[in-house]
Coordinates of N, CA and C in Angstrom, one line a residue:
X1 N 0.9 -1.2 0.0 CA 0.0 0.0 0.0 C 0.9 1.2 0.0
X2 N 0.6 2.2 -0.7 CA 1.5 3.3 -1.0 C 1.0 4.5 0.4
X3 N 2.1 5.4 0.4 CA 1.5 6.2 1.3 C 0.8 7.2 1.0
X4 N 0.1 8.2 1.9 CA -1.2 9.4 1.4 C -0.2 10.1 1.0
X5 N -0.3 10.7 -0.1 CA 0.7 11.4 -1.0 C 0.8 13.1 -0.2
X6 N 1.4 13.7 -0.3 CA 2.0 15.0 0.3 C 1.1 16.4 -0.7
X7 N 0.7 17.1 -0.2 CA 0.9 18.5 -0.5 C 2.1 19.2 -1.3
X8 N 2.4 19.8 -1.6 CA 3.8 20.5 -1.9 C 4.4 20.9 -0.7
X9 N 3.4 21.8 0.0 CA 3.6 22.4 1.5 C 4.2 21.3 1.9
X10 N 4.0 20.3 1.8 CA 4.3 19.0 3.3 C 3.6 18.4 4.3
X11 N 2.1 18.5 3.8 CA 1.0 18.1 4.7 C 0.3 17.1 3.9
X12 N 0.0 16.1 4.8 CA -0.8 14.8 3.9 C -2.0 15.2 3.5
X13 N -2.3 14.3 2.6 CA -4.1 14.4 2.2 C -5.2 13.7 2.6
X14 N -5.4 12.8 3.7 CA -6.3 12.0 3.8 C -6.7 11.0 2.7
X15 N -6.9 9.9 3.0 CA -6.9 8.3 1.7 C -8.4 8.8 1.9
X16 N -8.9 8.3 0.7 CA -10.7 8.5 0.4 C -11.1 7.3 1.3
X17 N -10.7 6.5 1.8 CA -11.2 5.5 2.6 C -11.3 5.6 4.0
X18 N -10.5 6.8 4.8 CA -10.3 7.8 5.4 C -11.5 8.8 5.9
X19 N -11.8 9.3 4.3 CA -12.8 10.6 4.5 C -14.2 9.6 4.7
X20 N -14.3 8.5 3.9 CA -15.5 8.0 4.0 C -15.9 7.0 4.9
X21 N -15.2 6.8 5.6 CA -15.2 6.1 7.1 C -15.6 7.2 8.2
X22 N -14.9 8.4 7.8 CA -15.3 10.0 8.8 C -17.1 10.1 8.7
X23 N -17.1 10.2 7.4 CA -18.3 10.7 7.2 C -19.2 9.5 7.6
X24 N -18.8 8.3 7.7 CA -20.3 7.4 7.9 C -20.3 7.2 9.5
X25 N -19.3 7.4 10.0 CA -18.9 7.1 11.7 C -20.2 8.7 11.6
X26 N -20.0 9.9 11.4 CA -20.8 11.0 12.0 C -22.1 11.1 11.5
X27 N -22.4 9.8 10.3 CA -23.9 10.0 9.8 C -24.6 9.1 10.8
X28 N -23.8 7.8 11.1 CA -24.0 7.1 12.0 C -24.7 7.3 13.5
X29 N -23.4 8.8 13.7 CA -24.0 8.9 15.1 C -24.9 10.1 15.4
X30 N -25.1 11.4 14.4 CA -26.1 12.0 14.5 C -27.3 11.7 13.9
X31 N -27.4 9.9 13.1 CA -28.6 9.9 13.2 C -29.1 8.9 14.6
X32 N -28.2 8.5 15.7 CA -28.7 7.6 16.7 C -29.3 8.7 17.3
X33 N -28.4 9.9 17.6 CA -28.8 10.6 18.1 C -30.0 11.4 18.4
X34 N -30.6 11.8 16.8 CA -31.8 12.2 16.6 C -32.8 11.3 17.0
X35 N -32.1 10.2 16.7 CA -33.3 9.0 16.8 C -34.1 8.7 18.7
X36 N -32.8 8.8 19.4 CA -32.9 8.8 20.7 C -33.7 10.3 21.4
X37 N -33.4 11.6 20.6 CA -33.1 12.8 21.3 C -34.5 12.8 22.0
X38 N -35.7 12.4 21.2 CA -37.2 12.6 21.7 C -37.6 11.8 23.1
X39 N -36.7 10.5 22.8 CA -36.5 9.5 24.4 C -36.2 10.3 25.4
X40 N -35.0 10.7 25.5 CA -34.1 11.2 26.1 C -34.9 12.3 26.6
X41 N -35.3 13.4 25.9 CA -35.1 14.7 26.4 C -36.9 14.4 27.1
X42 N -37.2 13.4 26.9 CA -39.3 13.8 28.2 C -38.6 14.2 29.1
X43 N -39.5 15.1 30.0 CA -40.0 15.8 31.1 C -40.6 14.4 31.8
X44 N -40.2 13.8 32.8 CA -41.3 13.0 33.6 C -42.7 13.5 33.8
X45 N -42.4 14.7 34.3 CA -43.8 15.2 35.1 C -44.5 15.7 33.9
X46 N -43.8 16.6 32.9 CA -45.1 16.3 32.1 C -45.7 15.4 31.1
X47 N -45.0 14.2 31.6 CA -45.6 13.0 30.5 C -46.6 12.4 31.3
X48 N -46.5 12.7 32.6 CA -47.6 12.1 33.4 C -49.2 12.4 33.2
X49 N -49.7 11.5 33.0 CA -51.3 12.3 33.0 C -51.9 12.8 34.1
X50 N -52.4 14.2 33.8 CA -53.0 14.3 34.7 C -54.3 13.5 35.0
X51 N -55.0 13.4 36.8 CA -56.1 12.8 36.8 C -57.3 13.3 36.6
X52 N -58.4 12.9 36.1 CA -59.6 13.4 35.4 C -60.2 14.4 36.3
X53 N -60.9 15.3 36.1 CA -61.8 15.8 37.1 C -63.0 14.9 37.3
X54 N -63.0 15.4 38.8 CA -64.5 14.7 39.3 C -65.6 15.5 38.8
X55 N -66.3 15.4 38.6 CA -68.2 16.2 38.5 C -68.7 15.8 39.9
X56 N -69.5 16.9 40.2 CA -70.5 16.8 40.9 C -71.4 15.3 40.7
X57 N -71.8 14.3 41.8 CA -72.2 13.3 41.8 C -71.4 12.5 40.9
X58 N -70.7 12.5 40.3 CA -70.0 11.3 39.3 C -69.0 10.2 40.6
X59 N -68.7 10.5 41.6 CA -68.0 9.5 41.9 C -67.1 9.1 41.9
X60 N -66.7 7.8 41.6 CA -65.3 7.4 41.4 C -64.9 7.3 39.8
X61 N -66.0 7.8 39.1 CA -66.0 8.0 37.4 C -66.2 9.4 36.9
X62 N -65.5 9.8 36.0 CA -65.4 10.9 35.2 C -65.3 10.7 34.1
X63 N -66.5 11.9 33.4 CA -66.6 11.7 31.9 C -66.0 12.9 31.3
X64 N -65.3 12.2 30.3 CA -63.7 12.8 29.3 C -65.0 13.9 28.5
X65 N -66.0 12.8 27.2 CA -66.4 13.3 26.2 C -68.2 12.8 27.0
X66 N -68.9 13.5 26.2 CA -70.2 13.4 26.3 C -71.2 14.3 25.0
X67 N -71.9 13.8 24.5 CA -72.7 14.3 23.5 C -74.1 13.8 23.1
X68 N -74.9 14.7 22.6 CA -75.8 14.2 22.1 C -76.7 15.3 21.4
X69 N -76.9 14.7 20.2 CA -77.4 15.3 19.0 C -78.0 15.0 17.9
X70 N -78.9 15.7 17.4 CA -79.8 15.0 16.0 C -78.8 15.5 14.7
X71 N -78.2 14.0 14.0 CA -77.6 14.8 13.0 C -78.0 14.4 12.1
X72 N -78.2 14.7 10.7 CA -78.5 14.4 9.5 C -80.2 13.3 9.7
X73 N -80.8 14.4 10.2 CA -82.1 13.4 11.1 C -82.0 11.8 12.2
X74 N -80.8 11.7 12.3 CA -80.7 10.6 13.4 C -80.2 11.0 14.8
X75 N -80.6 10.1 15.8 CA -80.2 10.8 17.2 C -79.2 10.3 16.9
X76 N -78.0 10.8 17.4 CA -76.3 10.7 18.5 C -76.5 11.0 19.8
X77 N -76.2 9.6 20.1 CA -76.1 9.9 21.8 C -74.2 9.3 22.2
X78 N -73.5 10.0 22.9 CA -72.2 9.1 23.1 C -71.5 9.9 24.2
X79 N -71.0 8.8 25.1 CA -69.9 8.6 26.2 C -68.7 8.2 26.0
X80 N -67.6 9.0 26.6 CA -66.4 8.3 27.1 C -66.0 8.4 29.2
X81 N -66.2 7.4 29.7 CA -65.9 7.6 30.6 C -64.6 7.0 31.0
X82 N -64.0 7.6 31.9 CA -62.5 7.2 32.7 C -63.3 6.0 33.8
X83 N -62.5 4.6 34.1 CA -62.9 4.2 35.1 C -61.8 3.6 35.6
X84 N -61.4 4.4 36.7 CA -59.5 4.1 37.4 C -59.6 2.2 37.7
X85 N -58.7 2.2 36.9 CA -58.0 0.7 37.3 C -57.9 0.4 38.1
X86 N -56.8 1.6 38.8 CA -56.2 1.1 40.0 C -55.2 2.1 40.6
X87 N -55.9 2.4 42.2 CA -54.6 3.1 42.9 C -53.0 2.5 43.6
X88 N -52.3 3.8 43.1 CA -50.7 3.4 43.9 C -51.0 2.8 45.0
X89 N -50.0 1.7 45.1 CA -50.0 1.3 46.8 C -48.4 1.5 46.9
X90 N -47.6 2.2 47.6 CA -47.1 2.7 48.5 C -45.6 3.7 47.5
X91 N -45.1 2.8 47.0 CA -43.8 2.9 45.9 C -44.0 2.8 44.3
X92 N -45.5 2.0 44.2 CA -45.9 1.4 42.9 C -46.1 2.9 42.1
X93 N -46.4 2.2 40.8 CA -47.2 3.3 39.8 C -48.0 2.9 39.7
X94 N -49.1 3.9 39.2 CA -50.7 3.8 39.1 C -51.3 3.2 38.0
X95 N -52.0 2.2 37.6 CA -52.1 1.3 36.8 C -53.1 2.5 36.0
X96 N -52.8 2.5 34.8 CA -53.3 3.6 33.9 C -54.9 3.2 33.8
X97 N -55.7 4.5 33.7 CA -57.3 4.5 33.6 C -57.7 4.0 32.4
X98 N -58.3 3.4 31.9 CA -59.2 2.6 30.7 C -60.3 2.9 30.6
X99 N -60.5 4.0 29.8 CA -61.9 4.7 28.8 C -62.9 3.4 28.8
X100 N -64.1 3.8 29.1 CA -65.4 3.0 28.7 C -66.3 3.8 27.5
X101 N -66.4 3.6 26.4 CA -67.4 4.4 25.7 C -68.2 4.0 24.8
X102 N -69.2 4.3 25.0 CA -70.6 3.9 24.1 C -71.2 5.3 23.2
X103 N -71.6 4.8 22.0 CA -72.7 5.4 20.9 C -73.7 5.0 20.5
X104 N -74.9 5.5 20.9 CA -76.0 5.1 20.3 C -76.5 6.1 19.5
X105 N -77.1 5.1 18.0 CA -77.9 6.4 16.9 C -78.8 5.3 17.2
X106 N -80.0 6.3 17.0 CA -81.4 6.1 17.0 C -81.7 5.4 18.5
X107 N -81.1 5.4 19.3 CA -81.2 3.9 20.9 C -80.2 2.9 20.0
X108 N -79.9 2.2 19.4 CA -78.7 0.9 19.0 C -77.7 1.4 19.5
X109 N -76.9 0.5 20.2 CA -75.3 0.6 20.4 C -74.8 0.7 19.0
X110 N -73.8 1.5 19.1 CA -72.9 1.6 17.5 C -71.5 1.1 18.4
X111 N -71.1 -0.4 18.0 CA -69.8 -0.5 19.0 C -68.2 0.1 18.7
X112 N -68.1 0.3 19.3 CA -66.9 1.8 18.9 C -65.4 0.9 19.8
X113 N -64.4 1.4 19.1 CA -63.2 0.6 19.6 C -62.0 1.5 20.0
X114 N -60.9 2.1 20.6 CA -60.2 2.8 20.9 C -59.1 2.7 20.6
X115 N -58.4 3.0 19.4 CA -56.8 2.7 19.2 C -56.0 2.8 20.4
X116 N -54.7 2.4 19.5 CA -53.6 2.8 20.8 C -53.2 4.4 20.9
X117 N -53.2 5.7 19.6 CA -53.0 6.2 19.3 C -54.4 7.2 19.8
X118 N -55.4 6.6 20.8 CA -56.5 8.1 21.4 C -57.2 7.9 20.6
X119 N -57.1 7.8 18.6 CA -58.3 7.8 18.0 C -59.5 6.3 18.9
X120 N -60.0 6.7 17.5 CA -61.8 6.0 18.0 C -61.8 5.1 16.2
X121 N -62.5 3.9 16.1 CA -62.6 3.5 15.2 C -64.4 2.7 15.1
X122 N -65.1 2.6 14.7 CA -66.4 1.7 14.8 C -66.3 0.5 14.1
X123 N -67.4 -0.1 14.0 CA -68.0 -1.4 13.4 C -68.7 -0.8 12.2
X124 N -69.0 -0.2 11.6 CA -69.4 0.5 10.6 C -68.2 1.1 9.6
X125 N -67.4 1.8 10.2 CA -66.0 2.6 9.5 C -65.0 2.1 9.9
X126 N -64.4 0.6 10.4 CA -63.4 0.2 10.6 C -62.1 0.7 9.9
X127 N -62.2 1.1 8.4 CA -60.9 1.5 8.1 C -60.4 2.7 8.6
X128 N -61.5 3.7 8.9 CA -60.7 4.8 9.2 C -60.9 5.0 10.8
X129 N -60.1 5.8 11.1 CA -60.0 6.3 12.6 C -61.1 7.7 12.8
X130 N -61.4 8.2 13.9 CA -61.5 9.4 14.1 C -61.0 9.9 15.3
X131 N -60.2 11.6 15.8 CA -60.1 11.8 17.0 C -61.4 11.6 17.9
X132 N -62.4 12.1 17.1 CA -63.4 12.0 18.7 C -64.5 11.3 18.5
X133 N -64.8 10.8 19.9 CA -66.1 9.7 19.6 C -67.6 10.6 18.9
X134 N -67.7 11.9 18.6 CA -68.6 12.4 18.2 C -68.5 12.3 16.7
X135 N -67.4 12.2 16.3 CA -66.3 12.5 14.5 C -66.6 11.0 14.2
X136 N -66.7 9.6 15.1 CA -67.0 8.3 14.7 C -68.2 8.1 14.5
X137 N -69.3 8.8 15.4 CA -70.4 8.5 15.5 C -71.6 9.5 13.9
X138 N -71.0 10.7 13.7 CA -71.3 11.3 12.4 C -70.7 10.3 11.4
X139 N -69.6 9.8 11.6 CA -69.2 9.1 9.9 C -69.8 7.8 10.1
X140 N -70.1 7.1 11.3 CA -70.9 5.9 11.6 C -72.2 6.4 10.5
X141 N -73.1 7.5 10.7 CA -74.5 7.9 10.3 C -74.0 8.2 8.6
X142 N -73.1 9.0 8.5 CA -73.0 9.3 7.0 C -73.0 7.8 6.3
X143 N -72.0 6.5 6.8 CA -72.3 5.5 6.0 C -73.4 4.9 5.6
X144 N -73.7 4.7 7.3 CA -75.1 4.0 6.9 C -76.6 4.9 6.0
X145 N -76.3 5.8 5.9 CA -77.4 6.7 5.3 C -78.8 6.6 5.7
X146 N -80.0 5.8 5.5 CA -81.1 5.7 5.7 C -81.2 3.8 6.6
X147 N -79.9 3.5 5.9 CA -80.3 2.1 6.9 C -80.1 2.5 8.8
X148 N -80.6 1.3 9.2 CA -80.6 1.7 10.7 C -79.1 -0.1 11.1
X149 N -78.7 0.8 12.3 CA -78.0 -0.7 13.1 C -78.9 -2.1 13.0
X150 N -78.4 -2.7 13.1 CA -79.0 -4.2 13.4 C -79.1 -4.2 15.3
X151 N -80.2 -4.5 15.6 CA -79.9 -4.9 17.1 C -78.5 -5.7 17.9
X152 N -78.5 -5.3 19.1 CA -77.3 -6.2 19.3 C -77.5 -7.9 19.5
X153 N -77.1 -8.5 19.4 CA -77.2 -10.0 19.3 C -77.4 -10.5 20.4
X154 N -78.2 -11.4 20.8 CA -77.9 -11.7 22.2 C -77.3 -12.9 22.2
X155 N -76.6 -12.5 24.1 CA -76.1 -13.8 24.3 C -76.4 -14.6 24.9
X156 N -76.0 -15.9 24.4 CA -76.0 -17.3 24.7 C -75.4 -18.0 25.6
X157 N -75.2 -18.6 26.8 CA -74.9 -18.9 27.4 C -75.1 -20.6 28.1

């Protein structure tokens, strides 16, 4: 192997196997870095959720979303309630709250499912999401148009 050839001055030039080992070591690490920086840089306390407010008479349950309205001539009626899992006991963390929520058009349950990602998805519009259970419950009614839900099925036991 010959040596990195000289300048005139008397200063070497770097081998291209050199520069391109530089360059992939620093693409390397400012992309871990980026990749990590969103990990790294949370706030604990503000990633924490805060706890729901109580209402008057509600109890040990509080409701996030609530609605009800005649849309496109059909009733919307719809809930999301918080129903706490479960309290810290002493050192523990608090086993995270799990939304309960129901839609009825016309009186039928419309059964509605909750991503991981906060949207809302139905039995009617499964492909798409919506943020709010009232945005599920209008595109629930736009599909169906003039048909009504099917009752819910009963169970057998």
């Amino acid at each position: 192997m010959s040596p990195t050839p000289a300048k005139p001055g008397g200063t070497r030039i770097p081998s291209r196997r050199t520069v391109l080992r530089g360059a992939f070591t620093a693409a390397v690490v400012t992309g871990t870095a980026g990749a990590l920086f969103p990990l790294l840089d949370r706030d604990p306390a503000a990633t924490a959720r805060p706890a729901p407010a109580q209402g008057p008479g509600s109890g040990s349950r509080a409701t996030s979303e609530e609605f009800a309205e005649m849309y496109r001539g059909r009733e919307i009626r719809g809930t999301a309630t918080v129903v706490p899992a479960g309290a810290p006991a002493d050192d523990q963390v608090a086993v995270a709250a799990e939304p309960v929520t129901e839609i009825r058009i016309d009186g039928r349950p419309l059964h509605v499912m909750r991503r991981a990602d906060g949207t809302y998805l139905s039995d009617v519009r499964h492909y798409e999401s919506y943020p709010t259970l009232l945005e599920t419950a209008r595109a629930a009614v736009d599909e169906l148009g003039s048909a009504r839900l099917a009752p819910p099925a009963a169970h057998h036991m």
